[in-house]
């Protein structure tokens, strides 16, 4: 068993106090990784190292950064087999989802490599004669990126790739649930030849999260913070950042509505709903959580979706649906099922589980009185709400504290688009699933799903300082 170390200033570091924590496979219970418990001093050291590396890294040209980011993409691609095995062992995910993680993460790195030449500015007309006024984008400083376990490669790479492309140095804070998977990312940057201190890595014991994170947020060189995770912890991070006046990009929970209008292509809608609801056992922030279906097509839609869901068997090997991450997920989902059935919902398939291999579960006739209507299951348990007409569909979709992704199905695409425009979410797909991510797209939620965007120009905006710089080219006249 190898130990997952911290990476500080290019050195593998054991914790100051030599403590470690364990991660066990959620299906077998076997020990799969041992991680070093960073102390607040380690966190301070990581931020110091990133701070020291900033002057040189921020002065590199775009071609140098692009070449290194492309090399990191190559190195991550080369580690596909090892990474996939590690992620499957640590998180219980299917090999399909783990492999998709590698491909998407490699794509994010290549997109980041491409944007190194897109960090541009503007010349703005000035009223002052002879004054050349510019809006310049410059690297911000040290960026702290924090990533969760559910898509370790995608979200770990997303937390640091654009910041690095823009000339910042970074600290990646990995998850306690997949320390070794997150370490693969950092190893890819090491193999690519990033200079010492440009990419640093911190992991810690669960009970140390608050102290370790606050040490880094408070560090004077840390100028941007990004966090992907639950809304509960996102609010805590937001408070920390407010106290230290640090901008925070927050990508948080979701309760994605999937709207089926009366003229939807039912076959297409069923395929998209099943994929969006059950891929990775529903443990994706964009997962379809609340299916909102017009009563005129509800019986046919539910019957077809149920038979498709029944075909999906959760298995640790060879199935697109594998284990959920832990028994806490099983307990949470079981409680949501009990609550819904106790209040009159109808179980169409699946049901309560006693292991982490949970069957896809559909609950029909869900009402606002049931917890599953509003709470994120983050598991394979999905609510179906029947509505009458477009207005009711929109108001049900928006009766939601979250607003990350959404989908609308309808053959009258102009009407479906109008419905989509009325839904309060950062992302909405017409005649497509709620699950869809591409590195160049603006990715972010509204309401309790977060603040800010990764991807495209938004990522550059988030991780650079916008400055107003002038050059006076003629003699200036002063009143005295
Ligand atoms: P989580 O918020 O429970 O944990 C995330 C991390 O927060 C942990 O690794 C932990 O180290 C840290 N943490 C815990 N307590 C802390 C504290 N007091 N101070 C500072 N840090 C603390 O989330 P999770 O279970 O790892 O991930 C699941 C959640 O993430 C879901 O809600 C999901 O919707 C969301 N998510 C969102 C996106 C997105 O892009 N919007 C993507 C993936 C997951």
Short mmCIF file of C-alpha atoms and ligand atoms in Angstrom, two decimals:
data_model
loop_
_atom_site.label_atom_id
_atom_site.label_comp_id
_atom_site.label_asym_id
_atom_site.label_seq_id
_atom_site.Cartn_x
_atom_site.Cartn_y
_atom_site.Cartn_z
CA UNK A 1 0.00 0.00 0.00
CA UNK A 2 1.54 3.29 -1.05
CA UNK A 3 0.85 6.42 0.93
CA UNK A 4 -0.57 9.47 -0.82
CA UNK A 5 1.72 12.35 0.10
CA UNK A 6 1.26 16.07 -0.04
CA UNK A 7 3.14 17.93 -2.77
CA UNK A 8 4.76 21.15 -1.57
CA UNK A 9 7.35 23.01 -3.64
CA UNK A 10 7.91 19.96 -5.84
CA UNK A 11 8.65 17.69 -2.87
CA UNK A 12 6.60 14.75 -1.63
CA UNK A 13 5.85 15.62 1.96
CA UNK A 14 4.65 13.51 4.87
CA UNK A 15 2.54 15.38 7.40
CA UNK A 16 4.36 17.42 10.04
CA UNK A 17 2.89 15.19 12.76
CA UNK A 18 3.10 11.94 10.68
CA UNK A 19 -0.66 11.28 10.92
CA UNK A 20 -2.49 9.45 8.07
CA UNK A 21 -6.12 8.68 7.20
CA UNK A 22 -7.62 5.68 5.39
CA UNK A 23 -9.97 5.26 2.46
CA UNK A 24 -11.79 1.93 2.08
CA UNK A 25 -13.53 0.49 -0.97
CA UNK A 26 -17.28 1.12 -0.53
CA UNK A 27 -18.20 -2.37 -1.81
CA UNK A 28 -15.55 -4.65 -0.28
CA UNK A 29 -14.58 -2.55 2.73
CA UNK A 30 -10.92 -3.21 1.90
CA UNK A 31 -8.33 -0.55 2.56
CA UNK A 32 -7.48 1.07 -0.79
CA UNK A 33 -5.50 4.15 0.09
CA UNK A 34 -3.77 5.87 2.95
CA UNK A 35 -3.46 9.63 2.83
CA UNK A 36 -1.24 12.01 4.71
CA UNK A 37 -3.13 14.34 7.09
CA UNK A 38 -1.97 17.87 6.34
CA UNK A 39 -1.72 20.18 9.34
CA UNK A 40 -2.32 23.92 9.24
CA UNK A 41 1.49 24.32 9.05
CA UNK A 42 1.55 22.14 5.90
CA UNK A 43 -1.24 24.27 4.44
CA UNK A 44 0.77 27.39 5.23
CA UNK A 45 3.87 25.83 3.62
CA UNK A 46 1.92 24.98 0.44
CA UNK A 47 0.65 28.55 0.14
CA UNK A 48 4.17 29.91 0.82
CA UNK A 49 5.61 27.65 -1.92
CA UNK A 50 2.95 28.75 -4.42
CA UNK A 51 3.61 32.35 -3.48
CA UNK A 52 7.37 32.01 -4.10
CA UNK A 53 6.78 30.32 -7.48
CA UNK A 54 4.37 33.03 -8.66
CA UNK A 55 6.87 35.66 -9.85
CA UNK A 56 8.56 33.33 -12.32
CA UNK A 57 5.45 31.43 -13.48
CA UNK A 58 3.37 34.57 -14.03
CA UNK A 59 6.15 35.92 -16.27
CA UNK A 60 6.17 32.87 -18.58
CA UNK A 61 4.90 33.32 -22.12
CA UNK A 62 1.74 31.64 -23.40
CA UNK A 63 3.65 29.11 -25.51
CA UNK A 64 5.59 27.80 -22.52
CA UNK A 65 2.41 27.42 -20.47
CA UNK A 66 0.59 25.83 -23.41
CA UNK A 67 3.35 23.28 -23.96
CA UNK A 68 3.41 22.25 -20.30
CA UNK A 69 -0.39 21.99 -20.09
CA UNK A 70 -0.42 19.79 -23.20
CA UNK A 71 2.30 17.62 -21.67
CA UNK A 72 0.20 17.28 -18.51
CA UNK A 73 -2.72 16.20 -20.73
CA UNK A 74 -0.47 13.56 -22.34
CA UNK A 75 0.72 12.35 -18.92
CA UNK A 76 -2.84 12.09 -17.58
CA UNK A 77 -3.91 10.20 -20.70
CA UNK A 78 -0.95 7.84 -20.22
CA UNK A 79 -2.07 7.11 -16.65
CA UNK A 80 -5.61 6.13 -17.80
CA UNK A 81 -5.42 2.48 -16.69
CA UNK A 82 -3.93 3.20 -13.27
CA UNK A 83 -6.21 6.15 -12.64
CA UNK A 84 -9.34 4.24 -13.64
CA UNK A 85 -8.50 1.36 -11.31
CA UNK A 86 -7.72 3.75 -8.46
CA UNK A 87 -10.93 5.78 -8.90
CA UNK A 88 -13.07 2.62 -9.13
CA UNK A 89 -11.47 1.32 -5.92
CA UNK A 90 -11.72 4.55 -3.97
CA UNK A 91 -15.18 5.77 -5.00
CA UNK A 92 -17.00 2.62 -6.20
CA UNK A 93 -17.64 4.25 -9.60
CA UNK A 94 -18.08 2.22 -12.78
CA UNK A 95 -15.06 1.87 -15.09
CA UNK A 96 -17.18 3.67 -17.71
CA UNK A 97 -17.51 6.78 -15.54
CA UNK A 98 -13.85 6.65 -14.47
CA UNK A 99 -12.71 6.40 -18.10
CA UNK A 100 -15.01 9.27 -19.08
CA UNK A 101 -13.38 11.26 -16.28
CA UNK A 102 -9.95 10.81 -17.81
CA UNK A 103 -11.12 11.76 -21.33
CA UNK A 104 -12.93 14.89 -20.14
CA UNK A 105 -10.09 15.95 -17.84
CA UNK A 106 -7.62 15.59 -20.72
CA UNK A 107 -9.98 17.75 -22.81
CA UNK A 108 -10.06 20.42 -20.08
CA UNK A 109 -6.25 20.49 -20.00
CA UNK A 110 -6.04 20.85 -23.79
CA UNK A 111 -8.63 23.64 -23.73
CA UNK A 112 -6.65 25.37 -20.97
CA UNK A 113 -3.52 25.03 -23.14
CA UNK A 114 -5.41 26.70 -26.00
CA UNK A 115 -6.59 29.68 -23.94
CA UNK A 116 -3.11 30.76 -22.88
CA UNK A 117 -3.15 33.08 -25.92
CA UNK A 118 -6.69 34.30 -25.16
CA UNK A 119 -5.85 36.24 -21.99
CA UNK A 120 -6.30 39.54 -23.78
CA UNK A 121 -7.21 43.11 -22.86
CA UNK A 122 -8.78 46.19 -24.42
CA UNK A 123 -7.90 49.71 -25.44
CA UNK A 124 -10.64 52.05 -24.20
CA UNK A 125 -11.18 55.54 -25.67
CA UNK A 126 -10.15 58.15 -23.12
CA UNK A 127 -11.48 61.73 -22.93
CA UNK A 128 -8.00 62.90 -21.99
CA UNK A 129 -5.96 64.08 -25.03
CA UNK A 130 -2.93 61.86 -25.68
CA UNK A 131 -4.02 59.29 -23.11
CA UNK A 132 -3.82 55.61 -24.08
CA UNK A 133 -6.13 53.75 -21.70
CA UNK A 134 -5.97 49.99 -21.44
CA UNK A 135 -7.88 47.25 -19.65
CA UNK A 136 -5.27 44.62 -18.88
CA UNK A 137 -5.82 41.12 -17.57
CA UNK A 138 -3.01 39.87 -15.34
CA UNK A 139 -2.55 36.70 -13.28
CA UNK A 140 -4.20 37.13 -9.88
CA UNK A 141 -1.72 35.28 -7.62
CA UNK A 142 -2.13 31.95 -5.82
CA UNK A 143 -5.37 30.12 -6.57
CA UNK A 144 -6.78 27.59 -4.10
CA UNK A 145 -8.95 24.97 -5.87
CA UNK A 146 -11.02 22.43 -3.92
CA UNK A 147 -12.51 19.40 -5.64
CA UNK A 148 -14.91 16.62 -4.57
CA UNK A 149 -14.79 12.84 -5.09
CA UNK A 150 -17.66 12.29 -7.52
CA UNK A 151 -15.77 13.23 -10.69
CA UNK A 152 -12.21 13.38 -9.34
CA UNK A 153 -10.27 13.88 -12.57
CA UNK A 154 -12.72 16.30 -14.18
CA UNK A 155 -13.31 18.48 -11.13
CA UNK A 156 -9.74 18.29 -9.81
CA UNK A 157 -8.34 19.38 -13.20
CA UNK A 158 -11.09 22.01 -13.60
CA UNK A 159 -10.09 23.56 -10.26
CA UNK A 160 -6.54 24.35 -11.43
CA UNK A 161 -6.20 24.16 -15.25
CA UNK A 162 -7.55 27.60 -16.26
CA UNK A 163 -5.88 29.30 -13.26
CA UNK A 164 -2.52 27.85 -14.41
CA UNK A 165 -3.17 28.81 -18.03
CA UNK A 166 -3.71 32.40 -16.88
CA UNK A 167 -0.33 32.46 -15.10
CA UNK A 168 -1.39 31.77 -11.51
CA UNK A 169 0.22 29.23 -9.22
CA UNK A 170 -2.12 26.79 -7.49
CA UNK A 171 -2.90 24.57 -4.54
CA UNK A 172 -5.22 21.65 -5.24
CA UNK A 173 -7.08 20.47 -2.15
CA UNK A 174 -8.12 16.86 -2.76
CA UNK A 175 -11.01 14.96 -1.25
CA UNK A 176 -10.70 12.68 1.78
CA UNK A 177 -12.75 10.12 -0.20
CA UNK A 178 -10.33 9.82 -3.13
CA UNK A 179 -6.86 11.09 -2.10
CA UNK A 180 -4.94 8.76 -4.44
CA UNK A 181 -7.18 9.55 -7.44
CA UNK A 182 -6.63 13.27 -6.94
CA UNK A 183 -2.91 12.71 -6.57
CA UNK A 184 -2.81 11.25 -10.13
CA UNK A 185 -3.62 14.75 -11.41
CA UNK A 186 -0.73 16.32 -9.56
CA UNK A 187 1.60 13.54 -10.74
CA UNK A 188 0.64 14.37 -14.34
CA UNK A 189 1.73 17.99 -13.78
CA UNK A 190 4.97 16.77 -12.19
CA UNK A 191 5.69 14.47 -15.14
CA UNK A 192 4.97 17.34 -17.52
CA UNK A 193 7.79 19.31 -15.90
CA UNK A 194 5.93 22.17 -14.19
CA UNK A 195 8.45 24.13 -12.07
CA UNK A 196 8.53 23.40 -8.33
CA UNK A 197 5.86 25.27 -6.36
CA UNK A 198 3.59 26.01 -9.33
CA UNK A 199 1.28 23.08 -8.50
CA UNK A 200 0.92 22.06 -4.85
CA UNK A 201 -1.29 19.39 -3.31
CA UNK A 202 -2.98 19.20 0.08
CA UNK A 203 -5.13 16.46 1.59
CA UNK A 204 -6.24 16.21 5.18
CA UNK A 205 -8.28 14.20 7.66
CA UNK A 206 -12.04 15.01 7.55
CA UNK A 207 -11.97 16.59 11.01
CA UNK A 208 -9.22 19.01 9.97
CA UNK A 209 -11.07 20.42 6.93
CA UNK A 210 -12.13 23.72 8.41
CA UNK A 211 -8.75 24.64 9.97
CA UNK A 212 -6.66 23.56 6.97
CA UNK A 213 -8.92 25.33 4.46
CA UNK A 214 -9.10 28.53 6.49
CA UNK A 215 -5.29 28.66 6.76
CA UNK A 216 -5.04 28.72 2.97
CA UNK A 217 -7.96 31.10 2.42
CA UNK A 218 -6.43 33.52 4.93
CA UNK A 219 -2.91 33.39 3.40
CA UNK A 220 -2.06 36.78 1.91
CA UNK A 221 -0.78 35.35 -1.39
CA UNK A 222 -4.03 33.43 -2.04
CA UNK A 223 -6.09 35.73 -4.26
CA UNK A 224 -8.79 33.44 -5.65
CA UNK A 225 -10.67 30.48 -4.17
CA UNK A 226 -12.78 27.94 -6.02
CA UNK A 227 -14.82 25.20 -4.41
CA UNK A 228 -16.91 22.39 -5.92
CA UNK A 229 -19.02 20.49 -3.42
CA UNK A 230 -22.19 20.69 -1.37
CA UNK A 231 -24.17 23.86 -0.79
CA UNK A 232 -23.76 23.38 2.98
CA UNK A 233 -19.93 23.48 2.81
CA UNK A 234 -20.02 26.06 -0.01
CA UNK A 235 -21.74 28.48 2.36
CA UNK A 236 -19.03 27.87 5.00
CA UNK A 237 -16.31 28.54 2.41
CA UNK A 238 -18.18 31.65 1.29
CA UNK A 239 -18.20 32.95 4.88
CA UNK A 240 -14.46 32.31 5.24
CA UNK A 241 -13.79 34.09 1.96
CA UNK A 242 -15.96 37.04 3.00
CA UNK A 243 -14.01 37.39 6.24
CA UNK A 244 -10.72 37.53 4.35
CA UNK A 245 -12.20 39.43 1.37
CA UNK A 246 -11.26 36.77 -1.20
CA UNK A 247 -13.40 36.20 -4.32
CA UNK A 248 -14.89 32.69 -4.36
CA UNK A 249 -16.14 30.73 -7.35
CA UNK A 250 -18.66 28.23 -5.95
CA UNK A 251 -20.03 25.21 -7.85
CA UNK A 252 -22.52 23.56 -5.50
CA UNK A 253 -25.45 21.17 -5.31
CA UNK A 254 -28.28 20.70 -7.78
CA UNK A 255 -31.83 19.42 -8.16
CA UNK A 256 -32.03 19.40 -11.95
CA UNK A 257 -35.58 19.42 -13.35
CA UNK A 258 -36.28 17.39 -16.50
CA UNK A 259 -39.46 18.68 -18.17
CA UNK A 260 -41.45 16.46 -20.54
CA UNK A 261 -44.02 18.52 -22.46
CA UNK A 262 -47.19 17.04 -23.99
CA UNK A 263 -45.63 16.89 -27.49
CA UNK A 264 -42.28 15.36 -26.46
CA UNK A 265 -40.66 12.55 -28.43
CA UNK A 266 -41.19 10.03 -25.66
CA UNK A 267 -38.52 7.58 -26.79
CA UNK A 268 -35.85 10.32 -26.88
CA UNK A 269 -37.07 11.75 -23.57
CA UNK A 270 -36.91 8.34 -21.88
CA UNK A 271 -33.34 7.72 -23.07
CA UNK A 272 -32.20 11.17 -21.92
CA UNK A 273 -34.01 10.91 -18.57
CA UNK A 274 -32.52 7.48 -17.82
CA UNK A 275 -29.01 8.66 -18.72
CA UNK A 276 -29.34 11.91 -16.77
CA UNK A 277 -30.88 10.25 -13.73
CA UNK A 278 -28.81 7.10 -13.36
CA UNK A 279 -25.36 7.71 -14.89
CA UNK A 280 -22.87 7.31 -12.01
CA UNK A 281 -25.87 6.31 -9.85
CA UNK A 282 -27.14 9.89 -9.88
CA UNK A 283 -24.03 11.23 -8.11
CA UNK A 284 -23.37 14.13 -10.48
CA UNK A 285 -24.25 17.75 -9.75
CA UNK A 286 -26.15 17.91 -13.09
CA UNK A 287 -28.00 14.61 -12.47
CA UNK A 288 -31.69 14.65 -13.34
CA UNK A 289 -33.36 14.82 -9.92
CA UNK A 290 -36.97 15.87 -10.54
CA UNK A 291 -38.81 14.62 -13.62
CA UNK A 292 -41.70 16.98 -14.41
CA UNK A 293 -44.06 15.31 -16.87
CA UNK A 294 -47.29 16.47 -18.49
CA UNK A 295 -50.23 14.29 -17.36
CA UNK A 296 -51.29 13.61 -20.96
CA UNK A 297 -48.08 11.66 -21.67
CA UNK A 298 -47.15 10.65 -18.12
CA UNK A 299 -48.43 7.05 -18.19
CA UNK A 300 -46.59 6.18 -21.40
CA UNK A 301 -43.42 8.00 -20.32
CA UNK A 302 -43.36 6.37 -16.87
CA UNK A 303 -44.01 2.89 -18.24
CA UNK A 304 -41.14 3.16 -20.73
CA UNK A 305 -38.72 4.79 -18.28
CA UNK A 306 -39.48 2.13 -15.67
CA UNK A 307 -38.74 -0.72 -18.05
CA UNK A 308 -35.47 0.96 -19.08
CA UNK A 309 -34.48 1.57 -15.44
CA UNK A 310 -35.19 -2.07 -14.55
CA UNK A 311 -32.62 -3.16 -17.13
CA UNK A 312 -29.88 -1.22 -15.32
CA UNK A 313 -28.35 -3.51 -12.71
CA UNK A 314 -25.88 -2.07 -10.20
CA UNK A 315 -22.73 -4.18 -10.25
CA UNK A 316 -19.11 -3.46 -9.31
CA UNK A 317 -17.95 -4.92 -12.63
CA UNK A 318 -19.05 -4.59 -16.25
CA UNK A 319 -22.16 -2.47 -15.64
CA UNK A 320 -22.62 1.24 -16.40
CA UNK A 321 -24.14 1.53 -12.91
CA UNK A 322 -21.86 0.57 -10.02
CA UNK A 323 -21.66 1.40 -6.32
CA UNK A 324 -22.56 4.65 -4.58
CA UNK A 325 -19.74 6.24 -2.62
CA UNK A 326 -20.70 5.19 0.91
CA UNK A 327 -23.38 3.84 3.24
CA UNK A 328 -24.31 7.40 4.23
CA UNK A 329 -25.69 7.80 0.69
CA UNK A 330 -27.72 4.58 1.11
CA UNK A 331 -29.12 5.77 4.45
CA UNK A 332 -30.03 9.19 2.98
CA UNK A 333 -31.73 7.68 -0.09
CA UNK A 334 -33.59 5.05 1.98
CA UNK A 335 -34.97 7.81 4.21
CA UNK A 336 -36.15 9.77 1.15
CA UNK A 337 -37.93 6.63 -0.17
CA UNK A 338 -39.60 5.95 3.22
CA UNK A 339 -40.75 9.54 3.50
CA UNK A 340 -42.19 9.63 -0.05
CA UNK A 341 -43.98 6.28 0.22
CA UNK A 342 -45.37 7.27 3.63
CA UNK A 343 -46.89 10.38 2.02
CA UNK A 344 -48.49 8.59 -0.95
CA UNK A 345 -45.84 8.28 -3.68
CA UNK A 346 -45.88 5.17 -5.86
CA UNK A 347 -42.73 3.06 -6.22
CA UNK A 348 -42.25 2.20 -9.92
CA UNK A 349 -38.94 0.31 -9.62
CA UNK A 350 -35.99 -0.20 -7.30
CA UNK A 351 -36.45 0.59 -3.64
CA UNK A 352 -34.50 0.69 -0.41
CA UNK A 353 -31.02 -0.83 -0.39
CA UNK A 354 -28.91 -2.57 2.24
CA UNK A 355 -25.57 -2.26 0.41
CA UNK A 356 -23.93 0.44 -1.68
CA UNK A 357 -25.07 -1.37 -4.86
CA UNK A 358 -28.33 0.57 -5.14
CA UNK A 359 -30.95 -0.20 -7.79
CA UNK A 360 -32.24 2.67 -9.95
CA UNK A 361 -35.38 3.84 -8.15
CA UNK A 362 -38.33 5.83 -9.50
CA UNK A 363 -41.03 7.38 -7.34
CA UNK A 364 -44.18 8.53 -9.17
CA UNK A 365 -46.89 10.98 -7.99
CA UNK A 366 -44.37 12.92 -5.90
CA UNK A 367 -45.75 16.10 -4.30
CA UNK A 368 -44.15 19.16 -2.72
CA UNK A 369 -44.91 17.70 0.72
CA UNK A 370 -42.32 14.95 0.20
CA UNK A 371 -38.63 15.47 0.98
CA UNK A 372 -37.52 13.92 -2.35
CA UNK A 373 -39.33 16.79 -4.13
CA UNK A 374 -36.85 19.37 -2.86
CA UNK A 375 -33.81 17.59 -1.34
CA UNK A 376 -30.86 16.57 -3.51
CA UNK A 377 -30.72 12.74 -3.38
CA UNK A 378 -27.23 12.58 -4.92
CA UNK A 379 -28.03 8.91 -5.51
CA UNK A 380 -30.13 6.78 -7.89
CA UNK A 381 -33.51 7.76 -6.38
CA UNK A 382 -35.62 10.01 -8.59
CA UNK A 383 -38.91 11.87 -8.22
CA UNK A 384 -41.60 12.09 -10.92
CA UNK A 385 -44.07 14.96 -10.60
CA UNK A 386 -47.13 15.06 -12.89
CA UNK A 387 -48.28 18.51 -14.06
CA UNK A 388 -51.04 20.00 -16.21
CA UNK A 389 -49.69 22.18 -19.00
CA UNK A 390 -46.71 24.41 -19.62
CA UNK A 391 -47.30 26.96 -16.86
CA UNK A 392 -47.49 24.31 -14.17
CA UNK A 393 -44.38 22.63 -15.61
CA UNK A 394 -42.37 25.88 -15.39
CA UNK A 395 -43.55 26.69 -11.90
CA UNK A 396 -42.72 23.16 -10.71
CA UNK A 397 -39.23 23.35 -12.29
CA UNK A 398 -38.63 26.68 -10.55
CA UNK A 399 -40.03 25.63 -7.17
CA UNK A 400 -36.45 24.75 -6.38
CA UNK A 401 -33.74 26.19 -4.13
CA UNK A 402 -31.14 25.03 -6.68
CA UNK A 403 -30.49 26.11 -10.28
CA UNK A 404 -27.60 24.32 -11.95
CA UNK A 405 -28.84 22.28 -14.93
CA UNK A 406 -32.26 21.63 -16.51
CA UNK A 407 -33.75 19.95 -19.58
CA UNK A 408 -36.95 20.37 -21.61
CA UNK A 409 -38.35 17.90 -24.14
CA UNK A 410 -40.91 19.00 -26.77
CA UNK A 411 -41.32 18.64 -30.55
CA UNK A 412 -42.45 22.28 -30.89
CA UNK A 413 -38.89 23.42 -30.35
CA UNK A 414 -39.78 27.14 -30.25
CA UNK A 415 -42.18 26.47 -27.35
CA UNK A 416 -39.66 24.16 -25.65
CA UNK A 417 -37.01 26.89 -25.94
CA UNK A 418 -39.40 29.45 -24.41
CA UNK A 419 -39.99 27.05 -21.52
CA UNK A 420 -36.23 26.58 -21.15
CA UNK A 421 -35.73 30.35 -21.04
CA UNK A 422 -38.22 30.58 -18.15
CA UNK A 423 -36.36 28.01 -16.04
CA UNK A 424 -34.11 29.47 -13.35
CA UNK A 425 -30.87 27.56 -13.95
CA UNK A 426 -27.36 28.30 -15.17
CA UNK A 427 -27.60 25.54 -17.81
CA UNK A 428 -30.59 24.26 -19.81
CA UNK A 429 -30.71 21.76 -22.67
CA UNK A 430 -33.65 21.52 -25.06
CA UNK A 431 -34.20 17.95 -26.22
CA UNK A 432 -31.00 16.84 -24.48
CA UNK A 433 -30.14 15.39 -21.04
CA UNK A 434 -29.37 17.48 -17.95
CA UNK A 435 -25.88 15.91 -18.01
CA UNK A 436 -23.62 17.64 -20.50
CA UNK A 437 -20.23 19.24 -20.01
CA UNK A 438 -17.64 20.58 -22.44
CA UNK A 439 -14.48 22.42 -21.38
CA UNK A 440 -15.13 25.54 -23.48
CA UNK A 441 -18.67 26.09 -22.16
CA UNK A 442 -19.64 28.50 -19.39
CA UNK A 443 -20.42 26.17 -16.50
CA UNK A 444 -22.13 27.51 -13.39
CA UNK A 445 -25.33 27.61 -11.40
CA UNK A 446 -27.74 30.15 -9.95
CA UNK A 447 -29.59 30.27 -6.61
CA UNK A 448 -28.15 27.70 -4.15
CA UNK A 449 -26.17 26.00 -6.92
CA UNK A 450 -23.40 28.54 -6.73
CA UNK A 451 -21.75 31.72 -7.90
CA UNK A 452 -19.55 32.22 -10.96
CA UNK A 453 -18.48 30.12 -13.94
CA UNK A 454 -15.67 27.84 -15.03
CA UNK A 455 -14.99 27.45 -18.76
CA UNK A 456 -14.43 29.67 -21.75
CA UNK A 457 -13.90 33.40 -21.30
CA UNK A 458 -15.65 33.21 -17.89
CA UNK A 459 -12.77 31.11 -16.57
CA UNK A 460 -10.25 33.70 -17.73
CA UNK A 461 -12.32 36.47 -16.12
CA UNK A 462 -12.54 34.51 -12.86
CA UNK A 463 -8.81 33.85 -12.54
CA UNK A 464 -7.27 37.12 -13.68
CA UNK A 465 -7.10 40.63 -12.25
CA UNK A 466 -8.65 43.25 -14.54
CA UNK A 467 -6.62 46.46 -14.34
CA UNK A 468 -7.00 49.95 -15.79
CA UNK A 469 -3.57 51.10 -16.95
CA UNK A 470 -2.89 54.35 -18.83
CA UNK A 471 0.02 55.80 -20.77
CA UNK A 472 0.12 59.59 -21.16
CA UNK A 473 1.71 60.21 -24.56
CA UNK A 474 1.55 64.01 -24.59
CA UNK A 475 2.09 66.74 -22.01
CA UNK A 476 -0.80 66.86 -19.59
CA UNK A 477 -2.29 70.10 -18.26
CA UNK A 478 -3.13 70.46 -14.57
CA UNK A 479 -5.34 73.11 -12.87
CA UNK A 480 -2.46 74.15 -10.60
P1 LIG B 1 -18.97 18.21 0.52
O1 LIG B 1 -19.31 19.63 0.42
O2 LIG B 1 -19.61 17.41 1.60
O3 LIG B 1 -17.41 18.03 0.70
C1 LIG B 1 -16.49 18.72 -0.14
C2 LIG B 1 -15.23 19.01 0.63
O4 LIG B 1 -15.52 20.02 1.57
C3 LIG B 1 -14.68 17.85 1.43
O5 LIG B 1 -13.69 17.18 0.69
C4 LIG B 1 -14.13 18.50 2.69
O6 LIG B 1 -12.73 18.45 2.72
C5 LIG B 1 -14.55 19.94 2.60
N1 LIG B 1 -15.13 20.41 3.86
C6 LIG B 1 -15.99 19.77 4.65
N2 LIG B 1 -16.29 20.54 5.74
C7 LIG B 1 -15.57 21.68 5.60
C8 LIG B 1 -15.45 22.87 6.39
N3 LIG B 1 -16.12 23.03 7.54
N4 LIG B 1 -14.63 23.83 5.93
C9 LIG B 1 -13.95 23.69 4.79
N5 LIG B 1 -14.03 22.58 4.00
C10 LIG B 1 -14.83 21.60 4.41
O7 LIG B 1 -19.30 17.60 -0.92
P2 LIG B 1 -19.09 16.16 -1.49
O8 LIG B 1 -19.91 15.17 -0.75
O9 LIG B 1 -17.65 15.87 -1.62
O10 LIG B 1 -19.69 16.36 -2.98
C11 LIG B 1 -21.05 16.24 -3.25
C12 LIG B 1 -21.70 17.59 -3.47
O11 LIG B 1 -20.98 18.32 -4.44
C13 LIG B 1 -23.12 17.48 -4.04
O12 LIG B 1 -23.95 18.38 -3.37
C14 LIG B 1 -22.95 17.86 -5.51
O13 LIG B 1 -24.11 18.36 -6.12
C15 LIG B 1 -21.85 18.87 -5.42
N6 LIG B 1 -21.16 18.99 -6.72
C16 LIG B 1 -21.29 20.14 -7.43
C17 LIG B 1 -20.68 20.27 -8.68
C18 LIG B 1 -20.82 21.52 -9.51
O14 LIG B 1 -20.05 21.71 -10.46
N7 LIG B 1 -21.77 22.39 -9.22
C19 LIG B 1 -19.91 19.21 -9.18
C20 LIG B 1 -19.79 18.06 -8.41
C21 LIG B 1 -20.40 17.96 -7.17
#
